[in-house]
Tab-separated table of C-alpha atoms and ligand atoms in Angstrom:
chain	number	residue	atom	x	y	z
L	25	MET	CA	-39.268	7.906	-17.458
L	26	ALA	CA	-38.102	5.957	-14.414
L	27	THR	CA	-39.154	2.612	-15.856
L	28	GLN	CA	-38.421	3.342	-19.522
L	29	ARG	CA	-35.317	1.548	-20.774
L	30	ILE	CA	-32.831	4.100	-22.005
L	31	HIS	CA	-29.296	3.748	-23.295
L	32	PRO	CA	-26.228	4.446	-21.137
L	33	GLU	CA	-25.387	7.634	-23.101
L	34	THR	CA	-28.789	9.060	-22.146
L	35	ALA	CA	-28.909	7.682	-18.615
L	36	VAL	CA	-25.557	9.204	-17.725
L	37	LEU	CA	-26.969	12.673	-18.466
L	38	THR	CA	-30.378	12.220	-16.880
L	39	ARG	CA	-29.994	9.865	-13.918
L	40	GLY	CA	-28.241	10.121	-10.580
L	41	PHE	CA	-28.203	13.884	-10.124
L	42	ASP	CA	-31.244	15.868	-9.045
L	43	PRO	CA	-30.788	19.655	-9.591
L	44	ARG	CA	-33.560	20.305	-7.043
L	45	LEU	CA	-31.214	19.110	-4.287
L	46	SER	CA	-28.572	21.662	-5.386
L	47	VAL	CA	-30.441	24.979	-5.742
L	48	GLY	CA	-31.417	24.078	-9.317
L	49	SER	CA	-27.839	23.902	-10.560
L	50	ALA	CA	-27.887	22.197	-13.986
L	51	ARG	CA	-24.562	20.501	-13.313
L	52	PRO	CA	-23.410	19.138	-9.945
L	53	PRO	CA	-21.660	21.634	-7.663
L	54	VAL	CA	-18.579	20.621	-5.635
L	55	TYR	CA	-19.175	19.955	-1.937
L	56	ARG	CA	-15.779	20.276	-0.305
L	57	SER	CA	-16.934	19.889	3.318
L	58	SER	CA	-15.133	17.308	5.408
L	59	THR	CA	-18.025	17.058	7.883
L	60	TYR	CA	-21.829	17.336	7.795
L	61	VAL	CA	-24.234	19.017	10.215
L	62	PHE	CA	-26.992	16.891	11.767
L	63	PRO	CA	-30.507	18.294	12.221
L	64	SER	CA	-30.720	16.643	15.699
L	65	PRO	CA	-28.694	14.390	18.020
L	66	GLU	CA	-31.152	11.604	17.200
L	67	ALA	CA	-30.350	12.023	13.494
L	68	ALA	CA	-26.626	11.794	14.337
L	69	GLU	CA	-27.230	8.612	16.351
L	70	ARG	CA	-29.234	7.107	13.473
L	71	ALA	CA	-26.639	8.104	10.849
L	72	PHE	CA	-23.893	6.304	12.791
L	73	ALA	CA	-26.048	3.220	13.294
L	74	VAL	CA	-26.666	3.090	9.518
L	75	ALA	CA	-22.993	3.683	8.682
L	76	LEU	CA	-21.924	0.861	11.006
L	77	GLY	CA	-24.469	-1.495	9.469
L	78	LYS	CA	-26.470	-1.833	12.727
L	79	ILE	CA	-29.771	-0.695	11.182
L	80	GLU	CA	-31.115	-0.392	7.641
L	81	PRO	CA	-31.284	3.129	6.176
L	82	GLU	CA	-34.785	4.586	5.754
L	83	ARG	CA	-33.782	5.974	2.377
L	84	GLU	CA	-31.582	4.315	-0.212
L	85	VAL	CA	-28.570	6.359	0.921
L	86	GLY	CA	-27.727	7.071	4.545
L	87	ASP	CA	-27.269	10.564	5.951
L	88	LEU	CA	-23.873	12.125	5.436
L	89	ILE	CA	-21.486	12.135	8.402
L	90	TYR	CA	-17.899	12.720	7.401
L	91	ALA	CA	-16.307	12.843	3.939
L	92	ARG	CA	-13.995	9.827	4.426
L	93	LEU	CA	-17.142	7.683	4.686
L	94	SER	CA	-18.969	9.342	1.802
L	95	HIS	CA	-19.799	12.782	0.441
L	96	PRO	CA	-22.281	14.225	-2.076
L	97	ASN	CA	-19.889	14.254	-5.043
L	98	ALA	CA	-18.982	10.590	-4.457
L	99	GLU	CA	-22.675	9.688	-4.308
L	100	ILE	CA	-23.437	11.675	-7.473
L	101	VAL	CA	-20.635	10.153	-9.546
L	102	GLU	CA	-21.402	6.665	-8.191
L	103	ASP	CA	-25.043	7.001	-9.246
L	104	GLN	CA	-23.991	8.256	-12.686
L	105	LEU	CA	-21.496	5.428	-13.200
L	106	VAL	CA	-24.070	2.680	-12.627
L	107	PRO	CA	-25.980	3.085	-15.929
L	108	LEU	CA	-22.696	2.870	-17.865
L	109	GLU	CA	-22.153	-0.719	-16.693
L	110	PRO	CA	-24.880	-3.129	-17.835
L	111	GLY	CA	-25.921	-5.317	-14.912
L	112	ALA	CA	-24.523	-3.021	-12.191
L	113	ARG	CA	-26.744	-1.763	-9.379
L	114	ALA	CA	-24.160	0.075	-7.274
L	115	ALA	CA	-20.734	1.684	-7.585
L	116	ALA	CA	-17.972	2.792	-5.215
L	117	VAL	CA	-15.278	5.306	-6.153
L	118	PHE	CA	-11.671	5.193	-4.956
L	119	ASN	CA	-8.709	7.524	-5.255
L	120	SER	CA	-6.936	5.308	-7.817
L	121	GLY	CA	-7.406	2.078	-9.721
L	122	MET	CA	-4.975	0.399	-7.314
L	123	ALA	CA	-7.018	1.676	-4.348
L	124	ALA	CA	-10.084	-0.022	-5.867
L	125	ILE	CA	-8.207	-3.275	-6.567
L	126	SER	CA	-6.489	-3.440	-3.172
L	127	THR	CA	-9.729	-2.729	-1.320
L	128	VAL	CA	-11.553	-5.486	-3.210
L	129	LEU	CA	-8.793	-8.049	-2.674
L	130	LEU	CA	-8.228	-7.167	0.999
L	131	GLY	CA	-11.978	-7.246	1.501
L	132	LEU	CA	-12.547	-10.651	-0.066
L	133	LEU	CA	-9.430	-12.554	1.040
L	134	GLU	CA	-8.273	-13.610	4.485
L	135	PRO	CA	-5.243	-15.679	5.590
L	136	GLY	CA	-5.695	-19.240	4.326
L	137	GLY	CA	-7.791	-18.061	1.381
L	138	SER	CA	-6.745	-18.340	-2.273
L	139	ILE	CA	-6.895	-16.238	-5.400
L	140	VAL	CA	-6.730	-17.461	-9.009
L	141	TYR	CA	-5.583	-14.734	-11.421
L	142	THR	CA	-4.699	-14.286	-15.077
L	143	LEU	CA	-1.120	-13.601	-16.172
L	144	PRO	CA	0.083	-11.045	-17.248
L	145	LEU	CA	-1.620	-8.683	-14.807
L	146	TYR	CA	-1.267	-4.934	-14.435
L	147	GLY	CA	2.099	-4.451	-12.628
L	148	GLY	CA	0.592	-2.868	-9.513
L	149	THR	CA	-1.903	-5.715	-9.098
L	150	HIS	CA	0.850	-8.294	-9.596
L	151	HIS	CA	2.950	-6.622	-6.880
L	152	LEU	CA	-0.020	-6.379	-4.542
L	153	ILE	CA	-0.543	-10.147	-4.820
L	154	GLN	CA	3.134	-11.073	-4.506
L	155	ARG	CA	4.286	-8.544	-1.908
L	156	VAL	CA	1.227	-7.841	0.237
L	157	LEU	CA	-1.292	-10.661	-0.059
L	158	MET	CA	1.029	-13.689	-0.177
L	159	PRO	CA	3.028	-12.571	2.912
L	160	LEU	CA	-0.337	-12.312	4.712
L	161	GLY	CA	-0.833	-16.046	4.156
L	162	ILE	CA	-2.952	-15.918	1.006
L	163	SER	CA	-2.208	-18.450	-1.760
L	164	ALA	CA	-2.099	-17.268	-5.343
L	165	CYS	CA	-2.492	-19.384	-8.470
L	166	PRO	CA	-1.692	-17.747	-11.826
L	167	VAL	CA	-3.270	-18.935	-15.093
L	168	HIS	CA	-2.113	-17.761	-18.526
L	169	ALA	CA	-4.445	-15.229	-20.154
L	170	GLY	CA	-6.570	-16.971	-22.772
L	171	ASP	CA	-6.055	-20.487	-21.344
L	172	THR	CA	-9.727	-21.385	-20.942
L	173	GLN	CA	-9.127	-24.990	-19.890
L	174	GLY	CA	-6.351	-23.997	-17.470
L	175	LEU	CA	-8.657	-21.430	-15.892
L	176	ARG	CA	-11.452	-23.997	-15.468
L	177	THR	CA	-9.069	-26.491	-13.899
L	178	ALA	CA	-7.574	-23.908	-11.517
L	179	ILE	CA	-11.044	-22.842	-10.399
L	180	GLU	CA	-12.116	-26.484	-9.887
L	181	ARG	CA	-9.026	-27.513	-7.939
L	182	THR	CA	-7.909	-24.536	-5.839
L	183	GLU	CA	-8.764	-24.965	-2.174
L	184	ASN	CA	-10.357	-22.144	-0.157
L	185	LEU	CA	-10.771	-20.181	-3.366
L	186	ARG	CA	-12.297	-16.775	-2.525
L	187	VAL	CA	-11.579	-14.664	-5.619
L	188	VAL	CA	-10.953	-15.243	-9.307
L	189	PHE	CA	-9.339	-12.094	-10.728
L	190	VAL	CA	-9.406	-11.728	-14.509
L	191	GLU	CA	-7.817	-8.905	-16.478
L	192	THR	CA	-8.936	-9.066	-20.096
L	193	PRO	CA	-7.648	-8.215	-22.629
L	194	ALA	CA	-4.136	-8.661	-21.243
L	195	ASN	CA	-1.677	-5.814	-21.462
L	196	PRO	CA	0.282	-5.451	-23.776
L	197	THR	CA	-0.469	-8.646	-25.760
L	198	LEU	CA	-4.284	-8.127	-25.822
L	199	VAL	CA	-4.811	-11.857	-25.233
L	200	MET	CA	-8.420	-12.330	-24.121
L	201	THR	CA	-9.682	-14.503	-21.270
L	202	ASP	CA	-13.163	-16.065	-21.337
L	203	ILE	CA	-15.156	-14.384	-18.537
L	204	GLY	CA	-18.187	-16.654	-19.074
L	205	ALA	CA	-16.063	-19.803	-18.749
L	206	ALA	CA	-14.679	-18.545	-15.426
L	207	ALA	CA	-18.211	-17.770	-14.206
L	208	ASP	CA	-19.367	-21.272	-15.277
L	209	ALA	CA	-16.554	-23.018	-13.429
L	210	ILE	CA	-17.289	-20.953	-10.314
L	211	ARG	CA	-20.974	-21.900	-10.432
L	212	ASN	CA	-19.973	-25.566	-10.074
L	213	ARG	CA	-18.372	-24.889	-6.695
L	214	SER	CA	-20.567	-25.028	-3.614
L	215	ASP	CA	-18.475	-22.403	-1.770
L	216	ARG	CA	-19.121	-19.823	-4.520
L	217	PRO	CA	-15.950	-17.689	-4.818
L	218	LEU	CA	-16.414	-14.286	-6.485
L	219	LEU	CA	-15.340	-13.347	-10.004
L	220	ALA	CA	-13.751	-9.895	-10.293
L	221	VAL	CA	-12.824	-8.468	-13.705
L	222	ASP	CA	-10.444	-5.571	-14.295
L	223	ASN	CA	-12.336	-3.999	-17.216
L	224	THR	CA	-10.044	-0.980	-17.676
L	225	LEU	CA	-8.949	-1.745	-21.253
L	226	LEU	CA	-12.294	-2.244	-23.048
L	227	GLY	CA	-14.967	-1.067	-20.634
L	228	PRO	CA	-17.388	0.388	-20.069
L	229	ALA	CA	-18.154	0.856	-23.787
L	230	PHE	CA	-17.085	-2.416	-25.422
L	231	GLN	CA	-17.016	-5.182	-22.785
L	232	HIS	CA	-19.665	-5.936	-20.144
L	233	PRO	CA	-18.326	-8.548	-17.679
L	234	LEU	CA	-21.420	-8.557	-15.423
L	235	MET	CA	-23.467	-9.778	-18.415
L	236	HIS	CA	-21.118	-12.776	-18.634
L	237	GLY	CA	-21.487	-13.719	-14.979
L	238	ALA	CA	-18.835	-11.600	-13.228
L	239	ASP	CA	-19.668	-10.466	-9.683
L	240	LEU	CA	-17.527	-7.326	-9.643
L	241	VAL	CA	-16.159	-4.982	-12.278
L	242	ILE	CA	-13.139	-2.873	-11.427
L	243	TYR	CA	-11.752	0.151	-13.282
L	244	SER	CA	-8.742	2.318	-13.258
L	245	ALA	CA	-10.842	5.417	-14.018
L	246	THR	CA	-7.505	7.133	-14.605
L	247	LYS	CA	-7.707	5.681	-18.128
L	248	PHE	CA	-10.813	5.829	-20.384
L	249	LEU	CA	-13.362	6.961	-17.778
L	250	GLY	CA	-11.224	10.004	-16.861
L	251	GLY	CA	-10.018	10.239	-20.443
L	252	PHE	CA	-7.674	13.227	-20.311
L	253	SER	CA	-4.616	11.974	-18.393
L	254	ASP	CA	-5.227	14.531	-15.650
L	255	LEU	CA	-6.867	12.522	-12.869
L	256	LEU	CA	-6.280	9.364	-10.783
L	257	ALA	CA	-9.392	7.398	-9.836
L	258	GLY	CA	-10.768	3.887	-9.416
L	259	VAL	CA	-14.247	2.350	-9.533
L	260	VAL	CA	-15.869	-0.880	-8.330
L	261	MET	CA	-19.329	-1.849	-9.597
L	262	ALA	CA	-21.546	-4.854	-8.896
L	263	PRO	CA	-25.099	-6.155	-9.201
L	264	ASP	CA	-25.068	-6.948	-5.459
L	265	THR	CA	-25.528	-3.664	-3.574
L	266	GLU	CA	-24.562	-5.287	-0.252
L	267	LEU	CA	-21.187	-6.292	-1.741
L	268	VAL	CA	-20.585	-2.672	-2.795
L	269	MET	CA	-21.618	-1.500	0.695
L	270	ARG	CA	-18.974	-3.834	2.148
L	271	MET	CA	-16.350	-2.245	-0.100
L	272	ARG	CA	-17.501	1.232	0.985
L	273	ARG	CA	-17.190	0.259	4.673
L	274	LEU	CA	-13.647	-0.997	4.063
L	275	ARG	CA	-12.925	2.166	2.048
L	276	ALA	CA	-13.890	4.245	5.109
L	277	MET	CA	-11.298	2.335	7.172
L	278	LEU	CA	-8.552	2.443	4.552
L	279	GLY	CA	-9.293	6.109	3.835
L	280	ASN	CA	-9.112	5.816	0.054
L	281	ILE	CA	-12.356	7.410	-1.146
L	282	LEU	CA	-12.100	9.682	-4.194
L	283	GLN	CA	-12.129	13.330	-3.077
L	284	ALA	CA	-14.856	15.802	-4.039
L	285	ASP	CA	-12.982	17.735	-6.726
L	286	GLU	CA	-11.805	14.552	-8.433
L	287	CYS	CA	-15.335	13.125	-8.289
L	288	TRP	CA	-16.617	16.261	-9.949
L	289	ILE	CA	-13.992	16.063	-12.703
L	290	LEU	CA	-14.689	12.360	-13.269
L	291	ASP	CA	-18.416	13.082	-13.336
L	292	SER	CA	-17.967	15.675	-16.089
L	293	ARG	CA	-16.121	13.088	-18.215
L	294	LEU	CA	-18.724	10.334	-18.069
L	295	SER	CA	-21.038	11.710	-20.746
L	296	THR	CA	-18.237	11.532	-23.333
L	297	VAL	CA	-16.783	8.087	-22.486
L	298	SER	CA	-18.739	6.384	-25.228
L	299	LEU	CA	-17.979	9.124	-27.798
L	300	ARG	CA	-14.282	9.071	-27.023
L	301	MET	CA	-13.937	5.292	-26.919
L	302	ASN	CA	-15.783	4.847	-30.199
L	303	ARG	CA	-13.638	7.444	-31.942
L	304	GLN	CA	-10.441	6.010	-30.446
L	305	SER	CA	-11.395	2.471	-31.458
L	306	LYS	CA	-12.228	3.518	-35.031
L	307	ASN	CA	-8.932	5.391	-35.252
L	308	ALA	CA	-6.994	2.375	-33.999
L	309	GLN	CA	-8.814	-0.028	-36.320
L	310	ARG	CA	-8.036	2.115	-39.382
L	311	ILE	CA	-4.403	2.481	-38.389
L	312	ALA	CA	-3.907	-1.212	-37.527
L	313	THR	CA	-5.395	-2.283	-40.873
L	314	ARG	CA	-2.986	-0.016	-42.765
L	315	LEU	CA	0.132	-0.892	-40.781
L	316	VAL	CA	-0.332	-4.654	-40.674
L	317	GLU	CA	1.658	-5.302	-43.874
L	318	HIS	CA	4.430	-2.818	-43.053
L	319	PRO	CA	7.862	-4.373	-43.793
L	320	ALA	CA	9.414	-3.024	-40.551
L	321	LEU	CA	6.830	-4.864	-38.444
L	322	ARG	CA	6.772	-8.544	-37.588
L	323	ARG	CA	3.308	-8.411	-36.138
L	324	ILE	CA	0.551	-6.165	-34.789
L	325	TYR	CA	-1.369	-7.303	-31.703
L	326	TYR	CA	-4.878	-5.963	-32.106
L	327	PRO	CA	-8.261	-7.695	-31.616
L	328	SER	CA	-9.545	-7.280	-35.187
L	329	LEU	CA	-6.310	-8.919	-36.417
L	330	PHE	CA	-6.551	-12.034	-34.198
L	331	ALA	CA	-5.820	-15.290	-36.071
L	332	ASP	CA	-6.101	-17.896	-33.298
L	333	PRO	CA	-9.618	-19.441	-33.470
L	334	GLU	CA	-10.039	-19.607	-29.654
L	335	GLN	CA	-9.071	-15.933	-29.352
L	336	CYS	CA	-11.491	-15.008	-32.162
L	337	ARG	CA	-14.244	-16.941	-30.394
L	338	ILE	CA	-13.705	-15.116	-27.076
L	339	ARG	CA	-13.423	-11.752	-28.846
L	340	ASP	CA	-16.700	-12.265	-30.718
L	341	ALA	CA	-18.541	-13.561	-27.653
L	342	GLN	CA	-17.494	-10.905	-25.184
L	343	THR	CA	-16.454	-7.665	-26.909
L	344	ASP	CA	-18.299	-5.220	-29.191
L	345	PHE	CA	-15.372	-3.301	-30.722
L	346	PRO	CA	-11.589	-3.839	-30.772
L	347	GLY	CA	-10.705	-0.721	-28.747
L	348	SER	CA	-7.748	1.623	-29.006
L	349	MET	CA	-4.823	-0.365	-27.592
L	350	MET	CA	-2.427	-2.022	-30.019
L	351	THR	CA	1.081	-3.410	-29.791
L	352	LEU	CA	3.549	-3.191	-32.659
L	353	GLU	CA	6.321	-5.796	-32.845
L	354	PHE	CA	9.396	-4.719	-34.799
L	355	ASN	CA	11.547	-7.000	-36.969
L	356	GLU	CA	14.730	-5.313	-35.746
L	357	GLY	CA	14.131	-5.638	-32.005
L	358	LYS	CA	14.640	-3.096	-29.237
L	359	ALA	CA	16.722	-0.644	-31.324
L	360	ALA	CA	13.934	-0.323	-33.889
L	361	ALA	CA	11.329	0.021	-31.127
L	362	PHE	CA	13.337	2.815	-29.477
L	363	ASP	CA	13.935	4.563	-32.843
L	364	PHE	CA	10.192	4.502	-33.473
L	365	LEU	CA	9.484	6.086	-30.061
L	366	ARG	CA	12.161	8.739	-30.656
L	367	ARG	CA	10.727	9.722	-34.048
L	368	LEU	CA	7.065	10.079	-33.068
L	369	ARG	CA	5.885	13.704	-33.317
L	370	ILE	CA	2.168	13.459	-32.460
L	371	ALA	CA	1.994	10.430	-30.163
L	372	ARG	CA	3.999	10.943	-26.963
L	373	ASN	CA	6.345	8.495	-25.264
L	374	ALA	CA	4.557	7.912	-21.948
L	375	VAL	CA	3.012	5.056	-19.991
L	376	SER	CA	-0.735	5.040	-19.178
L	377	LEU	CA	-3.483	4.785	-21.754
L	378	GLY	CA	-7.048	5.686	-22.599
L	379	GLY	CA	-6.611	9.466	-22.860
L	380	VAL	CA	-7.640	11.666	-25.780
L	381	GLU	CA	-3.943	12.063	-26.647
L	382	SER	CA	-2.074	9.135	-28.221
L	383	LEU	CA	0.663	7.597	-26.074
L	384	ALA	CA	3.306	4.978	-26.841
L	385	CYS	CA	5.755	3.093	-24.625
L	386	HIS	CA	8.225	0.197	-24.592
L	387	PRO	CA	6.600	-2.265	-22.130
L	388	LEU	CA	9.656	-4.455	-21.497
L	389	THR	CA	11.758	-1.588	-20.113
L	390	THR	CA	8.904	0.373	-18.477
L	391	THR	CA	5.500	-1.003	-17.456
L	392	HIS	CA	6.675	-4.626	-17.379
L	393	SER	CA	10.328	-4.083	-16.385
L	394	GLU	CA	9.980	-5.891	-13.055
L	395	LEU	CA	8.873	-9.211	-14.576
L	396	SER	CA	11.503	-11.983	-14.566
L	397	ALA	CA	12.763	-13.365	-17.878
L	398	GLU	CA	10.576	-16.416	-17.297
L	399	GLU	CA	7.449	-14.331	-16.548
L	400	LEU	CA	8.085	-12.216	-19.640
L	401	ALA	CA	8.376	-15.335	-21.791
L	402	GLN	CA	5.212	-16.831	-20.255
L	403	SER	CA	3.393	-13.553	-20.824
L	404	GLY	CA	4.543	-13.337	-24.460
L	405	ILE	CA	6.285	-9.987	-23.932
L	406	ASN	CA	9.513	-9.249	-25.832
L	407	GLU	CA	11.939	-6.385	-26.433
L	408	ALA	CA	10.642	-5.689	-29.952
L	409	MET	CA	7.243	-4.455	-28.744
L	410	VAL	CA	5.853	-0.939	-28.562
L	411	ARG	CA	2.427	-0.458	-26.978
L	412	VAL	CA	0.282	2.301	-28.431
L	413	SER	CA	-2.816	3.900	-26.901
L	414	VAL	CA	-4.600	5.621	-29.775
L	415	GLY	CA	-6.286	8.935	-28.946
L	416	THR	CA	-8.943	11.093	-30.598
L	417	GLU	CA	-6.636	12.917	-33.043
L	418	HIS	CA	-7.477	12.590	-36.750
L	419	TRP	CA	-6.464	9.070	-37.725
L	420	ARG	CA	-4.749	10.171	-40.955
L	421	ASP	CA	-2.411	12.453	-38.964
L	422	LEU	CA	-1.616	9.618	-36.582
L	423	LEU	CA	-1.061	7.155	-39.421
L	424	GLU	CA	1.299	9.625	-41.073
L	425	ASP	CA	3.133	10.066	-37.731
L	426	PHE	CA	3.522	6.284	-37.380
L	427	LEU	CA	4.608	5.830	-41.017
L	428	ASN	CA	7.221	8.588	-40.643
L	429	ALA	CA	8.506	7.050	-37.411
L	430	LEU	CA	8.683	3.613	-39.098
L	431	ARG	CA	10.830	4.946	-41.950
L	432	ALA	CA	14.366	3.909	-41.040
H	7	LIG	C1	-3.676	1.713	-14.827
H	7	LIG	C2	-4.247	0.397	-14.522
H	7	LIG	C3	-4.479	-0.005	-13.194
H	7	LIG	C4	-4.102	0.854	-12.006
H	7	LIG	O1	-4.824	2.040	-11.967
H	7	LIG	P1	-4.296	3.389	-11.260
H	7	LIG	O2	-5.423	4.327	-11.482
H	7	LIG	O3	-3.015	3.780	-11.943
H	7	LIG	O4	-4.061	3.062	-9.824
H	7	LIG	C5	-5.056	-1.234	-12.985
H	7	LIG	N1	-5.375	-2.054	-14.011
H	7	LIG	C6	-5.156	-1.709	-15.283
H	7	LIG	C7	-5.541	-2.654	-16.375
H	7	LIG	C8	-4.591	-0.480	-15.585
H	7	LIG	O5	-4.344	-0.154	-16.867
């Protein structure tokens, strides 16, 4: 069994948790302890030496010390996350997506170092770069999402480049960035910066950045991994276990590990990620296909409706299914967008995405309201857009809800 190749849906239910270590419990229990008892002072001495990286652990995981460093529920959910991400060998969990992103960027960058990143970025990440990293003396070079040549050039030319941070597809335009091209350009540099991909929108089911040469995959597990809009969490995964260990050591200092109860909740959601994402993607695909000719809409942004050949190429090379995020652009601008949001009866007007319930929002006045007019224009975001995260409801009910809300 250990060497047999199994699919992620099976691995997530059979790997990473051993009932024998928890009195035979079929599902993981919750270990709420903040501190752990040592069998001897020598064991305590050894556990600290392992935690501080002074000696190698005798087993794959070190002994438990104190829950800010690690705890059983973190270790269980980390082991169960790994098989969901092709190419990953280790995972670290954080108490939000932003905690995961900030730990990675603070861990990989130092004053004088540079980051190349795609634009638009998730608002929190954008603020982190502008308001925390740049004042610390880190240079930041934005590249437009989907600009493959621009990305190559930025990676070739940026001095002291430590991290390339790609978020693909972009939110809310769904423009895709070529992960493999970024990895290629990095390979040509002798100083080998790392490629980190925020895979929140299409992973772990439909996009596998590590298979295209990324070094780190980051998630807001608040979205699809959590899946029910009732939990904040973040995940970092990588093929290099030492890199993940570094992030865990920094996590212990920053104090942003995911707590036991949240780990347990996240763990219980992992076996249905693939089911939910497939259903949500099918729903969205059916709805997008039927709304695309609607006279009230100027355009629908959705991967299966891409027209640009470069975007189609990236989509086909790096994604398996179009996913459940789409953006509707109204002919009659902001008023029509707001009317649509007001009239929805099934989908709710809220930010966030990836849950089983459908959500819709007006990005320009909410999630992207802090961008300047110039940044909005560069990011292709306008006042006529409504972003929709399609849930697991029956697609005909959702379509009917959207058609009713579109009726002026
Ligand atoms: C939500 C989100 C984040 C931030 O995650 P939190 O869990 O809210 O901290 C980062 N990146 C993307 C793409 C997101 O959608």
